[in-house]
Amino acid sequence: MASVQRMSALAKEISEKTTIITEYLTSNGLDAASFDVNGLAEFPIPPEDEVPFKARLDLAGATKELFDISVGPKQGLRDLGWECTNTLSLQAIWEFRVAEAVPLEGTISYEDLTGKVEALNNLPIGVLNLRRLLRHAMTNRIFCEPVKNQVGHTRTSQLLLENEPLNNWAGFMSHDLWLPLANVVNAMRKWPASDEPSETSVNIAYSQSLPWFDFIQQDQELAKRYNLAMKSHGGSSGYSIEYVVKGYPWADLGDATVVDMGGNQGYVSFAIAEEFPNLRFVVQDQAGMRTTETVGTVPEQLADRVKLTTHDFFTPQTEAAECYFLRMIFHGFSDKYCVKIMQALVPALRKGSRVVINDGALPEPGTVGYLEERSMRTLDLLMQVTVNAREREVDDWTELFARADQRYKVRRVWKPERSAISFIEAEWTGE
Ligand SMILES: C[S@@+](CC[C@H](N)C(=O)[O-])C[C@H]1O[C@@H](n2cnc3c(N)ncnc32)[C@H](O)[C@@H]1O
């Protein structure tokens, strides 16, 4: 009877969380997210309003669990098996630019829509093919058919038109990673337990031998799509720079220099520097990011405290500083290369120097809400797909530092509230 009790408990939780959310929205004169073409694309509940914000996350987890129980293990497994087709309709819609051919107001018949899509692509597609793809997509609330044979937008399909990063995200995931995902297991067989970024499913899928970033640089369209897709991901609330600025006790460093390794054009350092006037920043990145065409601009008011310089983090560090900061670097490399980065830092370290990492730290299974756990686990898989890298658990971080050099001591690992990524702070105990 435990499952019966669980169903009742979930139903109660769903009811309670829904009440918290709807009361919040009603009292603030706000609407809920909706798939209606004029609806809200996301809930207007800011993270600062913690109770309703968390209630929504809990609601998503509870409804998923109740849904899974209602479906049951047998049908659930059957459904999961063919889930691989789920993004097929999205891929086709993105590839054939269907969203552009559907009117923003009103509807269009399948026949007329097929004519428009075929003209857009200069390709015969056929009414029946387009109809089946769209009717599948509608089960994911992409487009709707309010009257038989008439297609209209939903809020989701409309986003493909109005939100460029999200449209690129849809294309990158459903189109560019489609073949690599199908080749991950093949890559694991071909290069068992590989640590190399050029021995991945992307190498098999696209029959080429380059590491991911070199590969995408060869194709300007793909590189642009990847960058915009990452903007869509990084733009989600858990990656706000605010969590970097407020999530670490920067003031405790006193009058100090922070070396921001792989710091891109410095936007993270700029934000920290604005808040902490005692800190100086050296923002290092690859030479390709510092040519006359590519180099960024330091805001005038920070010019005397922030420098954009060149340094390859696989080569010995020469900049002496109190703190070395690496944000979103290690999750892009396998352990072998992370250890190299940590070892290349050693020549610059002095007793008490800090290494501050801002990167993913996987939660212990089942210790966070469903949405967060699912998103972290998915990201972890994707790191294998493209670069043979991975997201790490707290213990993995400690082991990584120990493997690099026993004189590193991990002081603590913590995740600022609402941040999607954690801080891992280590201290150099050598001389
Ligand atoms: C995912 S981005 C992170 C950028 C920034 N730290 C942030 O938090 O947004 C990785 C950065 O590492 C840089 N990078 C990659 N390989 C590098 C290397 N060998 N040496 C220095 N920087 C490198 C890239 O150019 C890029 O700017």
Short mmCIF file of C-alpha atoms and ligand atoms in Angstrom, two decimals:
data_model
loop_
_atom_site.label_atom_id
_atom_site.label_comp_id
_atom_site.label_asym_id
_atom_site.label_seq_id
_atom_site.Cartn_x
_atom_site.Cartn_y
_atom_site.Cartn_z
CA MET A 1 0.00 0.00 0.00
CA ALA A 2 3.05 2.24 0.17
CA SER A 3 2.52 3.36 -3.40
CA VAL A 4 -1.10 4.30 -2.73
CA GLN A 5 0.06 6.40 0.20
CA ARG A 6 2.76 7.99 -1.93
CA MET A 7 0.18 8.93 -4.59
CA SER A 8 -2.00 10.59 -1.94
CA ALA A 9 0.99 12.43 -0.45
CA LEU A 10 2.04 13.69 -3.88
CA ALA A 11 -1.49 14.80 -4.74
CA LYS A 12 -1.62 16.73 -1.45
CA GLU A 13 1.78 18.30 -2.10
CA ILE A 14 0.73 19.28 -5.62
CA SER A 15 -2.40 20.91 -4.29
CA GLU A 16 -0.52 22.81 -1.57
CA LYS A 17 2.24 24.03 -3.88
CA THR A 18 -0.26 25.08 -6.53
CA THR A 19 -2.12 27.10 -3.91
CA ILE A 20 1.09 28.87 -2.85
CA ILE A 21 1.84 29.77 -6.47
CA THR A 22 -1.65 30.85 -7.50
CA GLU A 23 -2.15 32.92 -4.34
CA TYR A 24 1.17 34.67 -4.98
CA LEU A 25 0.27 35.37 -8.60
CA THR A 26 -3.26 36.54 -7.80
CA SER A 27 -2.16 38.84 -5.00
CA ASN A 28 0.44 40.41 -7.31
CA GLY A 29 -1.94 40.69 -10.26
CA LEU A 30 0.21 38.28 -12.30
CA ASP A 31 -0.59 35.39 -14.61
CA ALA A 32 0.89 31.90 -14.74
CA ALA A 33 3.05 30.69 -17.62
CA SER A 34 0.89 29.50 -20.49
CA PHE A 35 1.08 27.87 -23.89
CA ASP A 36 -1.56 30.24 -25.22
CA VAL A 37 0.01 32.27 -28.01
CA ASN A 38 -0.40 35.46 -25.99
CA GLY A 39 0.59 33.80 -22.72
CA LEU A 40 3.66 34.19 -20.53
CA ALA A 41 6.70 32.20 -21.65
CA GLU A 42 7.84 31.75 -18.04
CA PHE A 43 6.54 32.23 -14.54
CA PRO A 44 6.93 35.81 -13.32
CA ILE A 45 8.26 34.67 -9.93
CA PRO A 46 11.73 36.06 -9.20
CA PRO A 47 14.13 33.91 -7.12
CA GLU A 48 14.02 36.55 -4.37
CA ASP A 49 10.41 35.53 -3.68
CA GLU A 50 11.73 32.32 -2.26
CA VAL A 51 8.57 30.55 -1.10
CA PRO A 52 6.59 30.67 -4.37
CA PHE A 53 9.82 30.28 -6.37
CA LYS A 54 10.65 27.03 -4.57
CA ALA A 55 7.01 25.92 -4.63
CA ARG A 56 7.09 25.96 -8.41
CA LEU A 57 10.23 23.79 -8.52
CA ASP A 58 8.69 21.38 -5.99
CA LEU A 59 5.48 21.31 -8.01
CA ALA A 60 7.36 20.27 -11.14
CA GLY A 61 9.11 17.46 -9.22
CA ALA A 62 5.93 16.20 -7.56
CA THR A 63 3.87 16.22 -10.75
CA LYS A 64 6.64 14.33 -12.56
CA GLU A 65 6.71 11.66 -9.86
CA LEU A 66 2.92 11.34 -9.83
CA PHE A 67 2.94 11.18 -13.63
CA ASP A 68 5.57 8.42 -13.56
CA ILE A 69 3.59 6.39 -11.00
CA SER A 70 0.41 6.81 -13.07
CA VAL A 71 2.20 5.50 -16.14
CA GLY A 72 3.85 2.67 -14.22
CA PRO A 73 7.20 0.92 -14.76
CA LYS A 74 6.20 -1.26 -17.69
CA GLN A 75 4.67 1.41 -19.88
CA GLY A 76 7.26 3.86 -18.59
CA LEU A 77 10.12 1.76 -19.94
CA ARG A 78 8.35 1.20 -23.22
CA ASP A 79 7.80 4.94 -23.57
CA LEU A 80 11.39 5.74 -22.60
CA GLY A 81 12.66 3.35 -25.28
CA TRP A 82 11.13 5.38 -28.05
CA GLU A 83 11.77 8.72 -26.42
CA CYS A 84 14.70 8.97 -28.87
CA THR A 85 12.13 10.12 -31.43
CA ASN A 86 10.90 12.92 -29.20
CA THR A 87 13.17 15.61 -30.59
CA LEU A 88 12.74 14.47 -34.19
CA SER A 89 9.76 16.74 -34.77
CA LEU A 90 11.58 19.67 -33.14
CA GLN A 91 14.59 19.04 -35.36
CA ALA A 92 12.42 19.05 -38.49
CA ILE A 93 10.57 22.19 -37.42
CA TRP A 94 13.84 23.96 -36.73
CA GLU A 95 15.57 22.69 -39.87
CA PHE A 96 12.66 23.59 -42.18
CA ARG A 97 11.96 26.93 -40.42
CA VAL A 98 8.29 26.03 -39.97
CA ALA A 99 7.76 28.68 -37.28
CA GLU A 100 8.41 31.41 -39.87
CA ALA A 101 5.66 30.06 -42.14
CA VAL A 102 2.88 29.96 -39.53
CA PRO A 103 1.02 33.28 -39.16
CA LEU A 104 1.51 35.06 -35.85
CA GLU A 105 -2.23 35.56 -35.57
CA GLY A 106 -4.89 33.12 -36.67
CA THR A 107 -4.18 29.80 -38.37
CA ILE A 108 -3.12 28.29 -41.69
CA SER A 109 -4.19 25.05 -43.36
CA TYR A 110 -1.71 22.20 -43.66
CA GLU A 111 -1.90 22.52 -47.46
CA ASP A 112 -1.04 26.24 -47.48
CA LEU A 113 1.60 25.78 -44.79
CA THR A 114 3.28 23.00 -46.77
CA GLY A 115 3.42 25.30 -49.82
CA LYS A 116 5.09 28.03 -47.75
CA VAL A 117 7.57 25.67 -46.05
CA GLU A 118 8.48 24.04 -49.36
CA ALA A 119 9.09 27.47 -50.89
CA LEU A 120 11.22 28.53 -47.90
CA ASN A 121 13.38 25.44 -48.27
CA ASN A 122 13.14 24.94 -52.01
CA LEU A 123 12.38 21.32 -51.19
CA PRO A 124 9.35 19.08 -51.70
CA ILE A 125 8.29 17.88 -48.23
CA GLY A 126 4.68 16.82 -48.73
CA VAL A 127 1.58 17.65 -46.70
CA LEU A 128 1.43 14.29 -44.98
CA ASN A 129 5.04 14.43 -43.81
CA LEU A 130 4.69 17.94 -42.50
CA ARG A 131 1.37 17.13 -40.85
CA ARG A 132 2.69 14.13 -38.96
CA LEU A 133 5.74 16.04 -37.76
CA LEU A 134 3.61 18.94 -36.56
CA ARG A 135 1.01 16.73 -34.93
CA HIS A 136 3.80 15.01 -33.00
CA ALA A 137 5.29 18.37 -32.03
CA MET A 138 1.86 19.41 -30.77
CA THR A 139 2.11 16.65 -28.14
CA ASN A 140 5.01 18.73 -26.84
CA ARG A 141 2.87 21.88 -27.10
CA ILE A 142 4.77 23.18 -30.10
CA PHE A 143 2.08 24.59 -32.46
CA CYS A 144 -1.62 23.80 -32.02
CA GLU A 145 -4.55 22.76 -34.15
CA PRO A 146 -7.55 24.59 -32.67
CA VAL A 147 -9.69 23.64 -35.67
CA LYS A 148 -9.11 20.44 -37.62
CA ASN A 149 -6.43 20.92 -40.33
CA GLN A 150 -5.65 24.49 -39.22
CA VAL A 151 -2.25 25.16 -37.58
CA GLY A 152 -1.54 28.02 -35.21
CA HIS A 153 1.32 29.09 -32.96
CA THR A 154 1.58 28.34 -29.28
CA ARG A 155 3.78 30.37 -26.95
CA THR A 156 6.46 27.67 -27.36
CA SER A 157 6.55 27.68 -31.16
CA GLN A 158 6.50 31.47 -31.13
CA LEU A 159 9.67 31.47 -29.01
CA LEU A 160 11.51 29.85 -31.92
CA LEU A 161 10.83 33.06 -33.83
CA GLU A 162 11.37 35.70 -31.21
CA ASN A 163 14.18 34.32 -29.05
CA GLU A 164 17.32 33.90 -31.13
CA PRO A 165 19.48 32.17 -28.49
CA LEU A 166 16.67 29.73 -27.69
CA ASN A 167 16.08 29.00 -31.37
CA ASN A 168 19.79 28.27 -31.72
CA TRP A 169 19.66 26.10 -28.61
CA ALA A 170 16.86 24.07 -30.21
CA GLY A 171 18.87 23.73 -33.42
CA PHE A 172 22.17 22.95 -31.74
CA MET A 173 20.68 20.25 -29.51
CA SER A 174 18.27 18.62 -31.95
CA HIS A 175 20.35 19.00 -35.13
CA ASP A 176 24.07 19.37 -34.39
CA LEU A 177 24.21 16.95 -31.47
CA TRP A 178 21.76 14.47 -33.00
CA LEU A 179 24.40 12.26 -34.66
CA PRO A 180 26.97 12.63 -31.86
CA LEU A 181 24.41 11.45 -29.28
CA ALA A 182 23.76 8.40 -31.39
CA ASN A 183 27.51 7.66 -31.38
CA VAL A 184 28.47 8.00 -27.72
CA VAL A 185 28.38 4.26 -27.10
CA ASN A 186 30.31 3.64 -30.34
CA ALA A 187 32.97 6.10 -29.14
CA MET A 188 33.18 4.31 -25.77
CA ARG A 189 33.82 1.05 -27.63
CA LYS A 190 36.32 2.54 -30.05
CA TRP A 191 38.33 4.48 -27.44
CA PRO A 192 37.66 2.79 -24.07
CA ALA A 193 37.77 5.17 -21.06
CA SER A 194 39.38 7.86 -23.21
CA ASP A 195 40.46 11.16 -21.69
CA GLU A 196 41.13 12.73 -25.08
CA PRO A 197 38.95 15.51 -26.51
CA SER A 198 39.54 14.18 -30.02
CA GLU A 199 38.22 10.69 -29.23
CA THR A 200 34.55 11.50 -28.85
CA SER A 201 31.24 10.74 -30.48
CA VAL A 202 31.61 14.03 -32.39
CA ASN A 203 34.72 12.62 -34.08
CA ILE A 204 32.83 9.51 -35.15
CA ALA A 205 29.61 11.31 -36.10
CA TYR A 206 31.34 13.87 -38.29
CA SER A 207 34.24 11.63 -39.42
CA GLN A 208 36.93 14.08 -38.35
CA SER A 209 39.82 14.08 -35.89
CA LEU A 210 39.70 17.54 -34.31
CA PRO A 211 38.80 18.38 -30.72
CA TRP A 212 35.36 19.99 -30.36
CA PHE A 213 36.34 23.67 -30.29
CA ASP A 214 38.71 23.38 -33.26
CA PHE A 215 36.00 21.48 -35.12
CA ILE A 216 33.31 24.10 -34.61
CA GLN A 217 35.67 26.95 -35.49
CA GLN A 218 35.92 25.48 -38.98
CA ASP A 219 32.27 26.16 -39.64
CA GLN A 220 31.19 29.74 -38.95
CA GLU A 221 27.50 28.86 -38.87
CA LEU A 222 28.00 26.07 -36.38
CA ALA A 223 30.29 28.23 -34.24
CA LYS A 224 27.68 31.00 -34.17
CA ARG A 225 24.90 28.56 -33.35
CA TYR A 226 26.96 27.05 -30.53
CA ASN A 227 27.75 30.47 -29.05
CA LEU A 228 24.12 31.59 -29.19
CA ALA A 229 22.96 28.26 -27.74
CA MET A 230 25.41 28.69 -24.85
CA LYS A 231 24.07 32.21 -24.37
CA SER A 232 20.62 30.73 -23.96
CA HIS A 233 21.91 28.27 -21.37
CA GLY A 234 24.16 30.76 -19.55
CA GLY A 235 21.35 33.30 -19.60
CA SER A 236 19.19 31.10 -17.40
CA SER A 237 18.85 32.48 -13.91
CA GLY A 238 21.20 30.04 -12.11
CA TYR A 239 24.21 31.38 -14.05
CA SER A 240 23.76 35.03 -13.11
CA ILE A 241 27.04 36.86 -12.46
CA GLU A 242 25.41 38.17 -9.31
CA TYR A 243 26.00 34.74 -7.71
CA VAL A 244 29.72 35.00 -8.47
CA VAL A 245 29.97 38.49 -7.04
CA LYS A 246 27.94 37.76 -3.91
CA GLY A 247 28.68 34.05 -3.57
CA TYR A 248 32.37 34.32 -2.61
CA PRO A 249 33.84 36.39 0.26
CA TRP A 250 35.98 38.48 -2.11
CA ALA A 251 36.50 41.19 0.53
CA ASP A 252 38.38 38.68 2.71
CA LEU A 253 41.20 38.66 0.16
CA GLY A 254 42.08 42.21 1.27
CA ASP A 255 44.39 44.14 -1.08
CA ALA A 256 44.94 41.38 -3.54
CA THR A 257 45.44 40.37 -7.14
CA VAL A 258 43.10 37.84 -8.68
CA VAL A 259 44.19 36.04 -11.83
CA ASP A 260 41.07 35.12 -13.79
CA MET A 261 42.33 32.19 -15.87
CA GLY A 262 40.39 31.52 -19.06
CA GLY A 263 38.52 34.69 -18.15
CA ASN A 264 37.39 35.41 -21.69
CA GLN A 265 36.97 39.18 -22.25
CA GLY A 266 36.77 39.85 -18.53
CA TYR A 267 33.08 40.35 -17.97
CA VAL A 268 33.11 38.33 -14.73
CA SER A 269 36.17 40.13 -13.37
CA PHE A 270 34.62 43.50 -14.29
CA ALA A 271 31.55 42.69 -12.20
CA ILE A 272 33.62 41.62 -9.18
CA ALA A 273 36.00 44.59 -9.56
CA GLU A 274 33.06 47.03 -9.54
CA GLU A 275 32.01 45.75 -6.12
CA PHE A 276 35.44 45.23 -4.54
CA PRO A 277 37.73 48.23 -5.07
CA ASN A 278 40.66 46.60 -3.20
CA LEU A 279 41.04 43.90 -5.81
CA ARG A 280 43.12 43.97 -8.98
CA PHE A 281 42.43 41.51 -11.81
CA VAL A 282 44.61 39.93 -14.47
CA VAL A 283 42.27 38.33 -16.98
CA GLN A 284 44.11 35.67 -18.95
CA ASP A 285 42.93 33.90 -22.08
CA GLN A 286 44.31 32.38 -25.24
CA ALA A 287 46.20 34.52 -27.73
CA GLY A 288 43.33 34.17 -30.21
CA MET A 289 41.11 36.10 -27.81
CA ARG A 290 43.55 38.99 -27.59
CA THR A 291 44.17 39.96 -31.22
CA THR A 292 43.29 43.50 -32.30
CA GLU A 293 40.04 42.16 -33.78
CA THR A 294 39.00 40.00 -30.82
CA VAL A 295 40.23 41.70 -27.66
CA GLY A 296 37.56 43.22 -25.40
CA THR A 297 37.53 46.62 -23.75
CA VAL A 298 38.03 47.25 -20.06
CA PRO A 299 35.52 49.84 -18.79
CA GLU A 300 37.27 53.17 -18.21
CA GLN A 301 36.62 53.24 -14.46
CA LEU A 302 38.34 49.84 -14.06
CA ALA A 303 41.26 50.42 -16.41
CA ASP A 304 43.84 50.83 -13.61
CA ARG A 305 42.73 47.62 -11.85
CA VAL A 306 41.87 45.16 -14.61
CA LYS A 307 44.24 43.96 -17.37
CA LEU A 308 43.39 41.64 -20.25
CA THR A 309 46.43 39.45 -20.94
CA THR A 310 47.46 36.29 -22.73
CA HIS A 311 48.27 33.01 -21.05
CA ASP A 312 47.75 29.38 -22.00
CA PHE A 313 46.74 27.64 -18.78
CA PHE A 314 48.53 24.44 -19.78
CA THR A 315 51.86 26.27 -19.55
CA PRO A 316 53.57 27.32 -16.28
CA GLN A 317 51.84 30.26 -14.61
CA THR A 318 54.10 33.30 -14.26
CA GLU A 319 51.74 35.83 -12.71
CA ALA A 320 52.22 36.09 -8.93
CA ALA A 321 48.94 36.64 -7.12
CA GLU A 322 47.02 35.91 -3.94
CA CYS A 323 44.16 34.22 -5.78
CA TYR A 324 43.70 32.23 -9.01
CA PHE A 325 40.13 32.10 -10.21
CA LEU A 326 38.83 29.64 -12.80
CA ARG A 327 35.18 29.89 -13.76
CA MET A 328 33.54 27.30 -16.02
CA ILE A 329 36.91 25.93 -17.11
CA PHE A 330 37.40 22.50 -15.56
CA HIS A 331 34.05 21.01 -16.57
CA GLY A 332 35.24 21.32 -20.17
CA PHE A 333 38.25 19.05 -19.61
CA SER A 334 38.80 15.42 -18.64
CA ASP A 335 40.67 14.69 -15.39
CA LYS A 336 43.96 14.24 -17.20
CA TYR A 337 43.87 17.81 -18.53
CA CYS A 338 42.47 19.31 -15.32
CA VAL A 339 45.45 17.86 -13.48
CA LYS A 340 47.77 19.46 -16.06
CA ILE A 341 46.12 22.87 -15.52
CA MET A 342 46.46 22.52 -11.75
CA GLN A 343 50.12 21.46 -12.05
CA ALA A 344 50.96 24.31 -14.43
CA LEU A 345 49.76 26.69 -11.74
CA VAL A 346 52.18 25.41 -9.09
CA PRO A 347 55.27 27.54 -10.02
CA ALA A 348 53.32 30.72 -9.19
CA LEU A 349 51.83 29.55 -5.90
CA ARG A 350 53.04 30.70 -2.49
CA LYS A 351 51.98 29.43 0.93
CA GLY A 352 48.35 30.45 1.46
CA SER A 353 47.62 31.23 -2.21
CA ARG A 354 44.04 30.41 -3.05
CA VAL A 355 42.62 28.66 -6.03
CA VAL A 356 38.95 29.51 -6.43
CA ILE A 357 36.94 27.45 -8.86
CA ASN A 358 33.40 28.36 -9.90
CA ASP A 359 32.03 25.33 -11.68
CA GLY A 360 29.53 22.50 -11.37
CA ALA A 361 29.52 20.24 -8.33
CA LEU A 362 27.11 17.37 -8.81
CA PRO A 363 24.74 16.84 -5.90
CA GLU A 364 24.55 13.50 -4.12
CA PRO A 365 21.80 11.55 -5.89
CA GLY A 366 18.34 12.50 -4.66
CA THR A 367 19.45 15.42 -2.49
CA VAL A 368 18.11 18.22 -4.71
CA GLY A 369 14.84 18.77 -6.55
CA TYR A 370 14.00 16.87 -9.71
CA LEU A 371 14.55 19.76 -12.14
CA GLU A 372 17.99 20.58 -10.74
CA GLU A 373 19.15 16.97 -10.58
CA ARG A 374 17.93 16.25 -14.10
CA SER A 375 19.60 19.33 -15.54
CA MET A 376 22.97 18.58 -13.84
CA ARG A 377 22.91 14.93 -14.97
CA THR A 378 22.06 15.98 -18.54
CA LEU A 379 24.88 18.52 -18.58
CA ASP A 380 27.23 15.81 -17.32
CA LEU A 381 26.30 13.53 -20.24
CA LEU A 382 26.69 16.36 -22.73
CA MET A 383 30.21 17.04 -21.50
CA GLN A 384 31.08 13.48 -22.47
CA VAL A 385 29.44 13.83 -25.89
CA THR A 386 31.44 16.83 -27.04
CA VAL A 387 34.74 16.83 -25.14
CA ASN A 388 35.10 13.62 -23.09
CA ALA A 389 34.88 15.79 -19.99
CA ARG A 390 32.46 15.65 -17.09
CA GLU A 391 30.74 17.39 -14.24
CA ARG A 392 32.28 16.48 -10.87
CA GLU A 393 31.04 15.57 -7.43
CA VAL A 394 32.52 17.13 -4.31
CA ASP A 395 34.78 14.09 -3.71
CA ASP A 396 35.92 14.19 -7.35
CA TRP A 397 37.15 17.75 -6.86
CA THR A 398 39.13 16.76 -3.77
CA GLU A 399 40.67 13.78 -5.59
CA LEU A 400 41.54 15.92 -8.59
CA PHE A 401 43.51 18.41 -6.49
CA ALA A 402 45.24 15.56 -4.62
CA ARG A 403 46.19 13.92 -7.93
CA ALA A 404 47.66 17.19 -9.18
CA ASP A 405 49.71 17.88 -6.05
CA GLN A 406 49.37 16.80 -2.41
CA ARG A 407 50.20 20.35 -1.33
CA TYR A 408 46.79 21.57 -2.50
CA LYS A 409 44.23 21.49 0.31
CA VAL A 410 40.54 21.81 -0.56
CA ARG A 411 39.09 24.13 2.09
CA ARG A 412 35.42 23.99 1.18
CA VAL A 413 32.85 23.46 -1.52
CA TRP A 414 29.56 25.34 -1.49
CA LYS A 415 26.80 26.45 -3.79
CA PRO A 416 25.49 29.99 -3.35
CA GLU A 417 21.75 30.00 -2.95
CA ARG A 418 19.93 29.80 -6.31
CA SER A 419 23.21 29.48 -8.21
CA ALA A 420 23.47 26.57 -10.64
CA ILE A 421 27.20 26.26 -10.02
CA SER A 422 29.38 25.93 -6.94
CA PHE A 423 32.54 27.40 -5.48
CA ILE A 424 35.43 25.04 -4.80
CA GLU A 425 38.13 26.75 -2.78
CA ALA A 426 41.60 25.28 -2.34
CA GLU A 427 44.69 26.58 -0.58
CA TRP A 428 48.33 25.99 -1.40
CA THR A 429 50.04 24.57 1.69
CA GLY A 430 53.53 24.36 0.14
CA GLU A 431 56.13 27.11 0.35
C1 LIG B 1 33.58 28.30 -20.95
S1 LIG B 1 34.59 29.68 -21.21
C2 LIG B 1 34.57 30.41 -19.61
C3 LIG B 1 34.85 31.87 -19.67
C4 LIG B 1 34.72 32.61 -18.33
N1 LIG B 1 35.65 32.10 -17.34
C5 LIG B 1 33.29 32.58 -17.82
O1 LIG B 1 33.09 32.19 -16.69
O2 LIG B 1 32.40 32.96 -18.56
C6 LIG B 1 36.21 28.99 -21.33
C7 LIG B 1 37.30 30.00 -21.59
O3 LIG B 1 38.56 29.34 -21.51
C8 LIG B 1 39.39 29.83 -22.53
N2 LIG B 1 40.44 28.84 -22.79
C9 LIG B 1 40.33 27.65 -23.41
N3 LIG B 1 41.52 27.02 -23.47
C10 LIG B 1 42.41 27.86 -22.86
C11 LIG B 1 43.80 27.76 -22.60
N4 LIG B 1 44.51 26.69 -22.97
N5 LIG B 1 44.39 28.78 -21.93
C12 LIG B 1 43.67 29.86 -21.54
N6 LIG B 1 42.35 30.00 -21.77
C13 LIG B 1 41.72 29.01 -22.43
C14 LIG B 1 38.43 30.04 -23.68
O4 LIG B 1 38.97 30.91 -24.66
C15 LIG B 1 37.22 30.61 -22.97
O5 LIG B 1 37.30 32.01 -22.85
#
